[in-house]
Short mmCIF file of C-alpha atoms and ligand atoms in Angstrom, two decimals:
data_model
loop_
_atom_site.label_atom_id
_atom_site.label_comp_id
_atom_site.label_asym_id
_atom_site.label_seq_id
_atom_site.Cartn_x
_atom_site.Cartn_y
_atom_site.Cartn_z
CA UNK A 24 -22.21 -37.20 5.62
CA UNK A 25 -21.03 -35.52 2.37
CA UNK A 26 -18.02 -33.16 2.22
CA UNK A 27 -17.87 -30.92 -0.82
CA UNK A 28 -14.68 -29.11 -1.82
CA UNK A 29 -15.04 -25.45 -2.76
CA UNK A 30 -12.22 -23.26 -4.09
CA UNK A 31 -12.63 -19.52 -3.58
CA UNK A 32 -10.36 -17.36 -5.72
CA UNK A 33 -9.61 -13.99 -4.12
CA UNK A 34 -9.13 -13.30 -0.39
CA UNK A 35 -11.02 -10.03 -0.22
CA UNK A 36 -14.31 -9.28 1.57
CA UNK A 37 -16.44 -11.06 -1.05
CA UNK A 38 -14.27 -14.21 -0.82
CA UNK A 39 -14.34 -14.32 2.99
CA UNK A 40 -18.08 -13.68 3.15
CA UNK A 41 -18.60 -16.51 0.63
CA UNK A 42 -16.56 -18.80 2.90
CA UNK A 43 -18.56 -17.65 5.93
CA UNK A 44 -21.83 -18.30 4.12
CA UNK A 45 -20.71 -21.86 3.31
CA UNK A 46 -19.64 -22.39 6.92
CA UNK A 47 -23.10 -21.22 8.04
CA UNK A 48 -24.83 -23.58 5.60
CA UNK A 49 -23.09 -26.64 7.05
CA UNK A 50 -25.12 -29.34 8.78
CA UNK A 51 -24.00 -32.67 10.29
CA UNK A 52 -24.83 -34.22 6.88
CA UNK A 53 -23.39 -31.47 4.68
CA UNK A 54 -19.83 -30.25 5.19
CA UNK A 55 -17.54 -28.00 3.16
CA UNK A 56 -13.82 -28.06 2.76
CA UNK A 57 -12.82 -24.54 1.65
CA UNK A 58 -9.56 -23.60 -0.09
CA UNK A 59 -9.02 -19.87 -0.61
CA UNK A 60 -6.54 -18.86 -3.31
CA UNK A 61 -5.00 -15.39 -3.35
CA UNK A 62 -2.39 -13.99 -5.72
CA UNK A 63 -0.80 -11.58 -3.19
CA UNK A 64 1.27 -12.82 -0.26
CA UNK A 65 -1.35 -11.23 2.04
CA UNK A 66 -5.12 -11.71 2.33
CA UNK A 67 -7.99 -9.21 3.02
CA UNK A 68 -8.14 -7.63 -0.47
CA UNK A 69 -9.44 -4.06 -0.44
CA UNK A 70 -9.55 -4.01 3.36
CA UNK A 71 -5.75 -3.98 3.16
CA UNK A 72 -5.10 -2.31 -0.18
CA UNK A 73 -8.18 -0.16 -0.76
CA UNK A 74 -9.70 1.23 2.44
CA UNK A 75 -8.13 4.59 3.28
CA UNK A 76 -5.50 4.30 6.02
CA UNK A 77 -7.14 7.10 8.02
CA UNK A 78 -10.26 4.90 8.33
CA UNK A 79 -8.94 2.21 10.70
CA UNK A 80 -12.40 1.33 12.06
CA UNK A 81 -13.51 0.04 8.64
CA UNK A 82 -10.50 -2.28 8.66
CA UNK A 83 -11.60 -3.96 11.91
CA UNK A 84 -13.70 -6.31 9.73
CA UNK A 85 -10.41 -8.18 9.24
CA UNK A 86 -11.08 -9.75 12.67
CA UNK A 87 -14.18 -11.38 11.15
CA UNK A 88 -12.06 -12.62 8.23
CA UNK A 89 -9.52 -14.17 10.61
CA UNK A 90 -12.30 -15.94 12.51
CA UNK A 91 -13.55 -17.44 9.25
CA UNK A 92 -9.99 -18.41 8.29
CA UNK A 93 -9.26 -20.19 11.55
CA UNK A 94 -12.40 -22.30 11.39
CA UNK A 95 -11.92 -26.01 10.68
CA UNK A 96 -11.78 -27.05 7.01
CA UNK A 97 -10.55 -23.66 5.76
CA UNK A 98 -7.14 -23.37 4.09
CA UNK A 99 -5.40 -20.28 2.69
CA UNK A 100 -3.15 -20.50 -0.39
CA UNK A 101 -1.75 -16.98 -0.77
CA UNK A 102 1.01 -16.05 -3.22
CA UNK A 103 -0.75 -18.28 -5.79
CA UNK A 104 -1.88 -16.63 -8.99
CA UNK A 105 -4.76 -17.73 -11.15
CA UNK A 106 -3.55 -17.97 -14.74
CA UNK A 107 0.17 -18.50 -14.11
CA UNK A 108 0.11 -20.94 -11.14
CA UNK A 109 -3.30 -22.56 -11.57
CA UNK A 110 -6.07 -22.30 -14.14
CA UNK A 111 -9.79 -21.98 -13.57
CA UNK A 112 -10.37 -25.13 -15.64
CA UNK A 113 -7.99 -27.17 -13.46
CA UNK A 114 -9.71 -25.92 -10.31
CA UNK A 115 -13.10 -26.74 -11.79
CA UNK A 116 -11.95 -30.32 -12.37
CA UNK A 117 -10.67 -30.83 -8.84
CA UNK A 118 -13.35 -28.98 -6.88
CA UNK A 119 -17.08 -29.43 -6.56
CA UNK A 120 -17.45 -25.68 -7.04
CA UNK A 121 -15.18 -22.72 -7.80
CA UNK A 122 -16.06 -19.20 -6.70
CA UNK A 123 -14.47 -16.19 -8.38
CA UNK A 124 -14.05 -13.29 -5.92
CA UNK A 125 -11.37 -11.29 -7.66
CA UNK A 126 -13.05 -7.87 -7.53
CA UNK A 127 -12.60 -5.01 -9.97
CA UNK A 128 -9.03 -3.81 -10.11
CA UNK A 129 -8.91 -1.74 -13.28
CA UNK A 130 -9.79 1.96 -13.19
CA UNK A 131 -12.29 3.24 -15.75
CA UNK A 132 -10.97 5.95 -18.02
CA UNK A 133 -12.50 9.26 -19.12
CA UNK A 134 -11.66 8.83 -22.80
CA UNK A 135 -10.68 12.51 -23.21
CA UNK A 136 -7.57 14.02 -24.84
CA UNK A 137 -4.48 14.20 -22.62
CA UNK A 138 -5.47 11.33 -20.34
CA UNK A 139 -2.20 9.52 -21.12
CA UNK A 140 0.03 12.44 -20.14
CA UNK A 141 2.47 11.91 -17.25
CA UNK A 142 0.72 13.26 -14.17
CA UNK A 143 -2.66 11.82 -15.18
CA UNK A 144 -3.32 8.73 -13.04
CA UNK A 145 -6.13 6.45 -12.02
CA UNK A 146 -7.24 5.98 -8.41
CA UNK A 147 -6.86 2.27 -9.26
CA UNK A 148 -3.07 2.88 -9.19
CA UNK A 149 -2.83 5.69 -6.63
CA UNK A 150 -4.88 3.98 -3.88
CA UNK A 151 -2.92 0.69 -3.90
CA UNK A 152 0.32 2.73 -4.05
CA UNK A 153 -0.36 4.51 -0.75
CA UNK A 154 -1.75 1.30 0.73
CA UNK A 155 1.42 -0.74 0.15
CA UNK A 156 0.19 -3.07 -2.61
CA UNK A 157 3.36 -4.84 -3.82
CA UNK A 158 2.56 -4.27 -7.52
CA UNK A 159 2.62 -0.49 -6.99
CA UNK A 160 5.69 -0.15 -4.77
CA UNK A 161 7.67 1.57 -7.51
CA UNK A 162 4.78 3.55 -8.96
CA UNK A 163 5.72 7.19 -9.38
CA UNK A 164 3.26 9.83 -8.21
CA UNK A 165 4.21 13.38 -9.24
CA UNK A 166 3.52 15.39 -6.10
CA UNK A 167 5.84 18.22 -7.15
CA UNK A 168 2.99 20.56 -8.14
CA UNK A 169 0.90 23.02 -6.16
CA UNK A 170 -2.50 21.87 -7.40
CA UNK A 171 -4.03 18.41 -7.83
CA UNK A 172 -7.43 17.57 -9.30
CA UNK A 173 -9.48 14.48 -8.49
CA UNK A 174 -12.20 13.61 -11.01
CA UNK A 175 -15.26 11.80 -9.62
CA UNK A 176 -17.78 12.29 -6.82
CA UNK A 177 -17.75 8.89 -5.12
CA UNK A 178 -16.16 7.71 -1.90
CA UNK A 179 -12.96 6.75 -3.70
CA UNK A 180 -12.59 10.33 -5.01
CA UNK A 181 -13.24 11.50 -1.45
CA UNK A 182 -10.53 9.18 -0.05
CA UNK A 183 -8.05 10.31 -2.72
CA UNK A 184 -8.83 14.00 -2.18
CA UNK A 185 -8.48 13.65 1.60
CA UNK A 186 -5.21 11.72 1.36
CA UNK A 187 -3.74 14.41 -0.90
CA UNK A 188 -4.96 17.31 1.26
CA UNK A 189 -4.20 15.92 4.72
CA UNK A 190 -1.31 17.20 6.77
CA UNK A 191 0.93 14.13 6.15
CA UNK A 192 2.10 13.81 9.76
CA UNK A 193 -1.51 12.74 10.48
CA UNK A 194 -0.63 9.57 8.57
CA UNK A 195 2.23 8.67 10.93
CA UNK A 196 -0.17 6.74 13.18
CA UNK A 197 -1.82 4.89 10.28
CA UNK A 198 -0.79 1.88 8.22
CA UNK A 199 -0.06 4.01 5.12
CA UNK A 200 2.93 2.49 3.30
CA UNK A 201 6.25 4.02 4.42
CA UNK A 202 7.11 5.06 0.84
CA UNK A 203 3.83 6.97 0.55
CA UNK A 204 4.20 8.80 3.89
CA UNK A 205 7.67 9.86 2.79
CA UNK A 206 6.33 11.09 -0.58
CA UNK A 207 3.37 12.93 1.02
CA UNK A 208 5.78 14.68 3.39
CA UNK A 209 7.78 15.93 0.40
CA UNK A 210 4.62 16.80 -1.55
CA UNK A 211 4.22 20.36 -2.77
CA UNK A 212 0.47 19.90 -3.28
CA UNK A 213 -1.46 22.46 -1.26
CA UNK A 214 -4.69 22.82 -3.24
CA UNK A 215 -6.83 19.81 -4.10
CA UNK A 216 -10.03 19.98 -6.15
CA UNK A 217 -12.55 17.13 -6.21
CA UNK A 218 -14.80 17.56 -9.23
CA UNK A 219 -18.26 16.13 -9.92
CA UNK A 220 -19.73 16.17 -13.41
CA UNK A 221 -23.28 16.56 -12.08
CA UNK A 222 -24.90 18.64 -9.36
CA UNK A 223 -24.37 17.94 -5.66
CA UNK A 224 -27.75 16.17 -5.44
CA UNK A 225 -26.30 13.39 -7.64
CA UNK A 226 -22.99 12.98 -5.81
CA UNK A 227 -22.15 9.37 -4.91
CA UNK A 228 -20.36 10.37 -1.68
CA UNK A 229 -22.03 8.97 1.43
CA UNK A 230 -22.90 11.27 4.29
CA UNK A 231 -20.59 9.78 7.00
CA UNK A 232 -17.65 10.61 4.70
CA UNK A 233 -18.98 14.15 4.15
CA UNK A 234 -19.59 14.64 7.86
CA UNK A 235 -16.01 13.88 8.75
CA UNK A 236 -14.61 16.61 6.50
CA UNK A 237 -15.22 19.48 8.97
CA UNK A 238 -13.14 17.50 11.47
CA UNK A 239 -9.98 17.81 9.36
CA UNK A 240 -7.65 19.73 11.62
CA UNK A 241 -5.15 21.10 9.16
CA UNK A 242 -7.13 21.50 5.94
CA UNK A 243 -9.61 24.14 4.76
CA UNK A 244 -12.64 22.44 3.19
CA UNK A 245 -14.60 24.49 0.68
CA UNK A 246 -17.99 23.91 -0.90
CA UNK A 247 -19.77 26.74 -2.65
CA UNK A 248 -23.11 27.57 -0.97
CA UNK A 249 -24.79 28.43 -4.26
CA UNK A 250 -23.92 24.90 -5.57
CA UNK A 251 -25.67 23.29 -2.61
CA UNK A 252 -28.62 25.70 -2.62
CA UNK A 253 -29.10 24.92 -6.33
CA UNK A 254 -28.92 21.20 -5.60
CA UNK A 255 -31.52 21.56 -2.80
CA UNK A 256 -33.85 23.34 -5.17
CA UNK A 257 -33.42 20.74 -7.89
CA UNK A 258 -33.88 17.92 -5.36
CA UNK A 259 -37.38 19.29 -4.55
CA UNK A 260 -39.30 19.29 -1.30
CA UNK A 261 -39.09 15.53 -0.70
CA UNK A 262 -35.63 14.34 -1.71
CA UNK A 263 -34.61 10.72 -1.10
CA UNK A 264 -33.27 10.11 2.42
CA UNK A 265 -29.65 9.61 1.28
CA UNK A 266 -29.75 12.73 -0.91
CA UNK A 267 -31.16 14.81 1.92
CA UNK A 268 -28.58 13.50 4.35
CA UNK A 269 -25.78 14.28 1.85
CA UNK A 270 -27.07 17.80 1.13
CA UNK A 271 -27.49 18.52 4.86
CA UNK A 272 -23.88 17.44 5.41
CA UNK A 273 -22.77 19.61 2.48
CA UNK A 274 -24.62 22.64 3.86
CA UNK A 275 -22.63 22.29 7.08
CA UNK A 276 -19.45 22.39 4.97
CA UNK A 277 -20.54 25.54 3.15
CA UNK A 278 -20.85 27.21 6.58
CA UNK A 279 -17.25 26.41 7.54
CA UNK A 280 -15.08 29.44 7.95
CA UNK A 281 -11.77 29.40 6.10
CA UNK A 282 -9.29 28.68 8.85
CA UNK A 283 -6.36 29.89 6.80
CA UNK A 284 -4.60 26.53 6.73
CA UNK A 285 -1.86 25.97 4.18
CA UNK A 286 -3.85 23.08 2.63
CA UNK A 287 -7.25 23.30 0.96
CA UNK A 288 -9.72 20.72 -0.32
CA UNK A 289 -12.35 22.27 -2.62
CA UNK A 290 -15.35 20.58 -4.23
CA UNK A 291 -16.55 21.54 -7.71
CA UNK A 292 -19.95 20.53 -9.07
CA UNK A 293 -21.31 20.48 -12.64
CA UNK A 294 -17.75 20.26 -13.97
CA UNK A 295 -17.44 17.74 -16.82
CA UNK A 296 -13.82 17.13 -17.85
CA UNK A 297 -13.25 17.61 -21.59
CA UNK A 298 -9.44 17.70 -21.90
CA UNK A 299 -6.30 17.27 -19.86
CA UNK A 300 -3.71 19.67 -21.23
CA UNK A 301 0.09 19.76 -21.28
CA UNK A 302 3.11 19.05 -23.45
CA UNK A 303 5.38 16.70 -21.52
CA UNK A 304 3.15 16.38 -18.45
CA UNK A 305 -0.17 17.56 -17.09
CA UNK A 306 -0.38 21.34 -16.92
CA UNK A 307 -4.13 21.91 -16.63
CA UNK A 308 -7.57 20.38 -16.99
CA UNK A 309 -10.45 21.88 -19.00
CA UNK A 310 -14.04 21.40 -17.92
CA UNK A 311 -17.33 22.07 -19.57
CA UNK A 312 -19.46 24.01 -17.03
CA UNK A 313 -23.05 25.31 -17.28
CA UNK A 314 -21.95 28.70 -18.64
CA UNK A 315 -19.10 27.58 -20.90
CA UNK A 316 -15.63 26.18 -20.23
CA UNK A 317 -13.13 26.61 -17.45
CA UNK A 318 -9.47 25.57 -17.33
CA UNK A 319 -7.76 24.89 -14.01
CA UNK A 320 -3.95 24.82 -13.90
CA UNK A 321 -2.73 21.67 -12.11
CA UNK A 322 0.15 19.20 -12.27
CA UNK A 323 -1.70 16.07 -11.18
CA UNK A 324 -5.07 14.64 -12.23
CA UNK A 325 -6.40 11.50 -10.56
CA UNK A 326 -9.53 9.90 -12.00
CA UNK A 327 -11.74 8.07 -9.52
CA UNK A 328 -14.72 7.26 -11.70
CA UNK A 329 -15.27 3.57 -10.98
CA UNK A 330 -13.60 0.26 -11.73
CA UNK A 331 -13.94 -2.77 -13.93
CA UNK A 332 -12.90 -6.39 -13.45
CA UNK A 333 -9.67 -7.68 -15.02
CA UNK A 334 -10.16 -10.67 -17.32
CA UNK A 335 -9.29 -14.22 -16.28
CA UNK A 336 -8.82 -16.95 -18.89
CA UNK A 337 -11.74 -19.34 -18.89
CA UNK A 338 -14.16 -16.82 -17.33
CA UNK A 339 -16.62 -14.95 -19.58
CA UNK A 340 -16.56 -11.14 -19.22
CA UNK A 341 -18.83 -8.38 -20.43
CA UNK A 342 -18.97 -4.69 -19.52
CA UNK A 343 -16.27 -5.04 -16.86
CA UNK A 344 -18.05 -7.84 -14.99
CA UNK A 345 -18.11 -11.64 -15.08
CA UNK A 346 -21.13 -12.78 -17.08
CA UNK A 347 -23.40 -14.47 -14.56
CA UNK A 348 -26.95 -15.36 -13.68
CA UNK A 349 -27.38 -14.29 -10.04
CA UNK A 350 -23.85 -15.47 -9.30
CA UNK A 351 -23.84 -18.66 -11.42
CA UNK A 352 -21.36 -18.39 -14.30
CA UNK A 353 -21.39 -21.85 -15.93
CA UNK A 354 -21.07 -25.50 -14.83
CA UNK A 355 -19.59 -25.46 -11.30
CA UNK A 356 -18.26 -21.88 -11.58
CA UNK A 357 -19.73 -19.02 -9.50
CA UNK A 358 -18.89 -15.37 -8.89
CA UNK A 359 -19.38 -13.01 -5.94
CA UNK A 360 -18.59 -9.39 -5.04
CA UNK A 361 -17.53 -6.64 -7.42
CA UNK A 362 -16.53 -9.15 -10.14
CA UNK A 363 -20.22 -10.22 -10.11
CA UNK A 364 -22.17 -7.00 -9.68
CA UNK A 365 -19.67 -4.24 -10.49
CA UNK A 366 -17.96 -1.84 -8.09
CA UNK A 367 -20.80 -0.81 -5.83
CA UNK A 368 -21.72 -0.92 -2.18
CA UNK A 369 -19.74 -1.00 1.02
CA UNK A 370 -17.82 -3.97 2.45
CA UNK A 371 -20.89 -5.29 4.27
CA UNK A 372 -22.88 -5.39 1.00
CA UNK A 373 -20.78 -8.41 0.07
CA UNK A 374 -22.14 -10.42 2.99
CA UNK A 375 -25.75 -10.74 1.82
CA UNK A 376 -24.61 -10.88 -1.80
CA UNK A 377 -22.24 -13.80 -1.18
CA UNK A 378 -24.77 -15.59 1.05
CA UNK A 379 -27.37 -15.59 -1.76
CA UNK A 380 -24.86 -16.96 -4.28
CA UNK A 381 -23.65 -19.67 -1.87
CA UNK A 382 -27.25 -20.80 -1.27
CA UNK A 383 -27.60 -21.18 -5.01
CA UNK A 384 -24.28 -23.03 -5.23
CA UNK A 385 -25.34 -25.47 -2.51
CA UNK A 386 -28.69 -26.08 -4.19
CA UNK A 387 -26.85 -27.08 -7.40
CA UNK A 388 -24.36 -29.52 -5.81
CA UNK A 389 -24.61 -33.17 -6.85
CA UNK A 390 -22.24 -35.77 -5.36
CA UNK A 391 -18.77 -34.92 -3.98
CA UNK A 392 -15.69 -35.34 -6.20
CA UNK A 393 -12.64 -37.19 -4.93
CA UNK A 394 -9.83 -36.22 -7.27
CA UNK A 395 -7.50 -34.15 -5.13
CA UNK A 396 -7.18 -30.42 -4.69
CA UNK A 397 -5.03 -27.38 -5.45
CA UNK A 398 -1.95 -28.81 -3.72
CA UNK A 399 -1.52 -31.20 -6.65
CA UNK A 400 -1.66 -28.33 -9.11
CA UNK A 401 1.01 -26.20 -7.48
CA UNK A 402 3.98 -28.42 -8.43
CA UNK A 403 6.31 -27.23 -5.69
CA UNK A 404 5.23 -23.57 -5.87
CA UNK A 405 5.70 -22.01 -2.44
CA UNK A 406 2.51 -20.61 -1.00
CA UNK A 407 1.58 -18.76 2.17
CA UNK A 408 -0.85 -20.73 4.29
CA UNK A 409 -2.82 -19.41 7.26
CA UNK A 410 0.04 -20.14 9.68
CA UNK A 411 2.60 -18.37 7.48
CA UNK A 412 0.26 -15.39 7.06
CA UNK A 413 -0.24 -15.20 10.83
CA UNK A 414 3.55 -15.00 11.20
CA UNK A 415 3.74 -12.14 8.66
CA UNK A 416 0.73 -10.43 10.23
CA UNK A 417 2.28 -10.63 13.72
CA UNK A 418 5.52 -9.18 12.35
CA UNK A 419 3.73 -6.22 10.75
CA UNK A 420 1.70 -5.51 13.89
CA UNK A 421 4.80 -5.73 16.13
CA UNK A 422 6.74 -3.39 13.81
CA UNK A 423 3.80 -0.97 13.82
CA UNK A 424 3.54 -0.96 17.61
CA UNK A 425 7.06 0.46 17.84
CA UNK A 426 5.83 3.69 16.22
CA UNK A 427 2.19 3.80 17.33
CA UNK A 428 0.76 2.39 14.08
CA UNK A 429 -1.74 -0.47 13.74
CA UNK A 430 0.85 -2.19 11.51
CA UNK A 431 3.81 -1.43 9.31
CA UNK A 432 3.15 -3.11 5.99
CA UNK A 433 5.75 -5.26 4.31
CA UNK A 434 5.45 -4.16 0.70
CA UNK A 435 8.08 -6.25 -1.04
CA UNK A 436 6.83 -9.70 -2.09
CA UNK A 437 10.16 -11.48 -1.56
CA UNK A 438 10.56 -9.98 1.89
CA UNK A 439 6.95 -10.86 2.74
CA UNK A 440 7.59 -14.50 1.80
CA UNK A 441 10.80 -14.58 3.84
CA UNK A 442 9.09 -13.17 6.93
CA UNK A 443 6.21 -15.60 6.45
CA UNK A 444 8.84 -18.35 6.47
CA UNK A 445 8.34 -19.81 3.01
P1 NAP B 4 -18.89 5.42 -7.36
O1 NAP B 4 -19.45 5.55 -6.01
O2 NAP B 4 -19.68 4.68 -8.37
O3 NAP B 4 -18.59 6.89 -7.90
C1 NAP B 4 -18.11 7.10 -9.19
C2 NAP B 4 -18.14 8.57 -9.50
O4 NAP B 4 -17.49 8.77 -10.76
C3 NAP B 4 -19.54 9.14 -9.63
O5 NAP B 4 -19.58 10.40 -9.02
C4 NAP B 4 -19.71 9.28 -11.15
O6 NAP B 4 -20.53 10.35 -11.53
C5 NAP B 4 -18.29 9.61 -11.56
N1 NAP B 4 -18.05 9.34 -12.97
C6 NAP B 4 -18.25 8.19 -13.64
N2 NAP B 4 -17.88 8.33 -14.93
C7 NAP B 4 -17.46 9.62 -15.06
C8 NAP B 4 -16.96 10.38 -16.13
N3 NAP B 4 -16.81 9.83 -17.35
N4 NAP B 4 -16.61 11.66 -15.91
C9 NAP B 4 -16.73 12.21 -14.70
N5 NAP B 4 -17.20 11.54 -13.63
C10 NAP B 4 -17.56 10.25 -13.81
O7 NAP B 4 -17.47 4.69 -7.36
P2 NAP B 4 -16.22 4.74 -6.39
O8 NAP B 4 -16.01 6.05 -5.77
O9 NAP B 4 -15.14 4.12 -7.18
O10 NAP B 4 -16.63 3.73 -5.23
C11 NAP B 4 -16.93 2.36 -5.50
C12 NAP B 4 -17.74 1.78 -4.35
O11 NAP B 4 -16.91 1.66 -3.19
C13 NAP B 4 -18.90 2.68 -3.95
O12 NAP B 4 -20.00 1.87 -3.62
C14 NAP B 4 -18.37 3.39 -2.73
O13 NAP B 4 -19.35 3.86 -1.83
C15 NAP B 4 -17.52 2.30 -2.10
N6 NAP B 4 -16.51 2.91 -1.21
C16 NAP B 4 -16.89 3.12 0.08
C17 NAP B 4 -16.01 3.75 0.93
C18 NAP B 4 -16.44 4.00 2.35
O14 NAP B 4 -17.43 3.43 2.79
N7 NAP B 4 -15.76 4.84 3.09
C19 NAP B 4 -14.76 4.17 0.49
C20 NAP B 4 -14.41 3.96 -0.84
C21 NAP B 4 -15.31 3.32 -1.69
P3 NAP B 4 -22.00 10.11 -12.11
O15 NAP B 4 -22.85 9.82 -10.92
O16 NAP B 4 -22.30 11.39 -12.79
O17 NAP B 4 -21.90 8.93 -13.06
#
């Protein structure tokens, strides 16, 4: 029997599905010892810090992650950062294979004047802020204006728009970070625009997300019928299935009567941002539209136009992704998930993607190394293992239960380590 050691860097969906794929490829002759390294004190990646808190069902995939993590020969090393605590090169020496699963954490920018003004933010900062990511605990979100604009027509823009336009007491029963619920309750934002640069037929929203909008109980949702009729015409008589499903869902929204709620979420199509205006902070945004230009007064602009991967020393990058050939980077280094293919697809997309890369990895293995593992590289650095994480997880769930939430997130790193017992 041969046991190969594999280090997976990043405890998000792509990392867990890579571990699961390796577990599934095991035979009595071929075994894997898997060490997962994560820089935060908590695992689950975007399932914890990305998925919108009002979408708890999507987060139930964490049960699958915990099953993978409690399988024999799997170890978690959370609170360990690649770069400062361990290097890719050192991992490559100790392990038979190293898998990068660090995602895409940096928001793409519009590259238009005024983007650096206070009040102009990226969804890459706003989303982790409301989701209790420790790096964003002190991030300041100016919610002291009447109107906010979200740029982008993907599911992240949809999440951001919904979070801004929801009646904040609806978040009381979610795992939204305490600091964000408090800020949303003080928010003066009542009008939220989500703007797409192209017509509705090109929107990257998916139809389940569109179909839940009419269910918002305290928010008017507005789409202009002429925008959707125009999109239907341009899409022709046989639009692709996803486009048709989206446009059907949008037509239902155009039929909604204005219920006179205090809060409104309105969708704009064929609005290309050309400038964010203001002196000391955002005061308005100017769009190019089919018949000229339009300027919308607003105090907050959030861009949700996609992500790119952050660089890691020793890993080649190009165009916001790790340079790879179907998941193989170089030598015994591999990549999965958004760091490999860019920020596309839903959580489940990572399962088949990681499985294909792990098959390739296994086909390229030679004979097992026997020169230690990450524990020898950590030089006394305190890390959170699976047992410590389970302690922290149980604490958060128990704290949440007291107020009808799935969990109450511990945001502060030091406190998280203390509760985890390290
Ligand atoms: P996305 O789906 O790729 O959408 C990006 C949007 O930004 C597109 O509408 C794009 O418009 C627009 N955009 C790009 N550059 C722009 C520019 N310079 N100016 C104006 N608009 C620009 O990305 P995402 O929303 O970040 O989502 C990432 C992935 O996560 C997607 O696969 C998404 O479905 C998934 N996700 C899923 C869920 C869920 O299942 N509930 C939730 C969140 C995210 P163009 O088409 O014109 O380029």
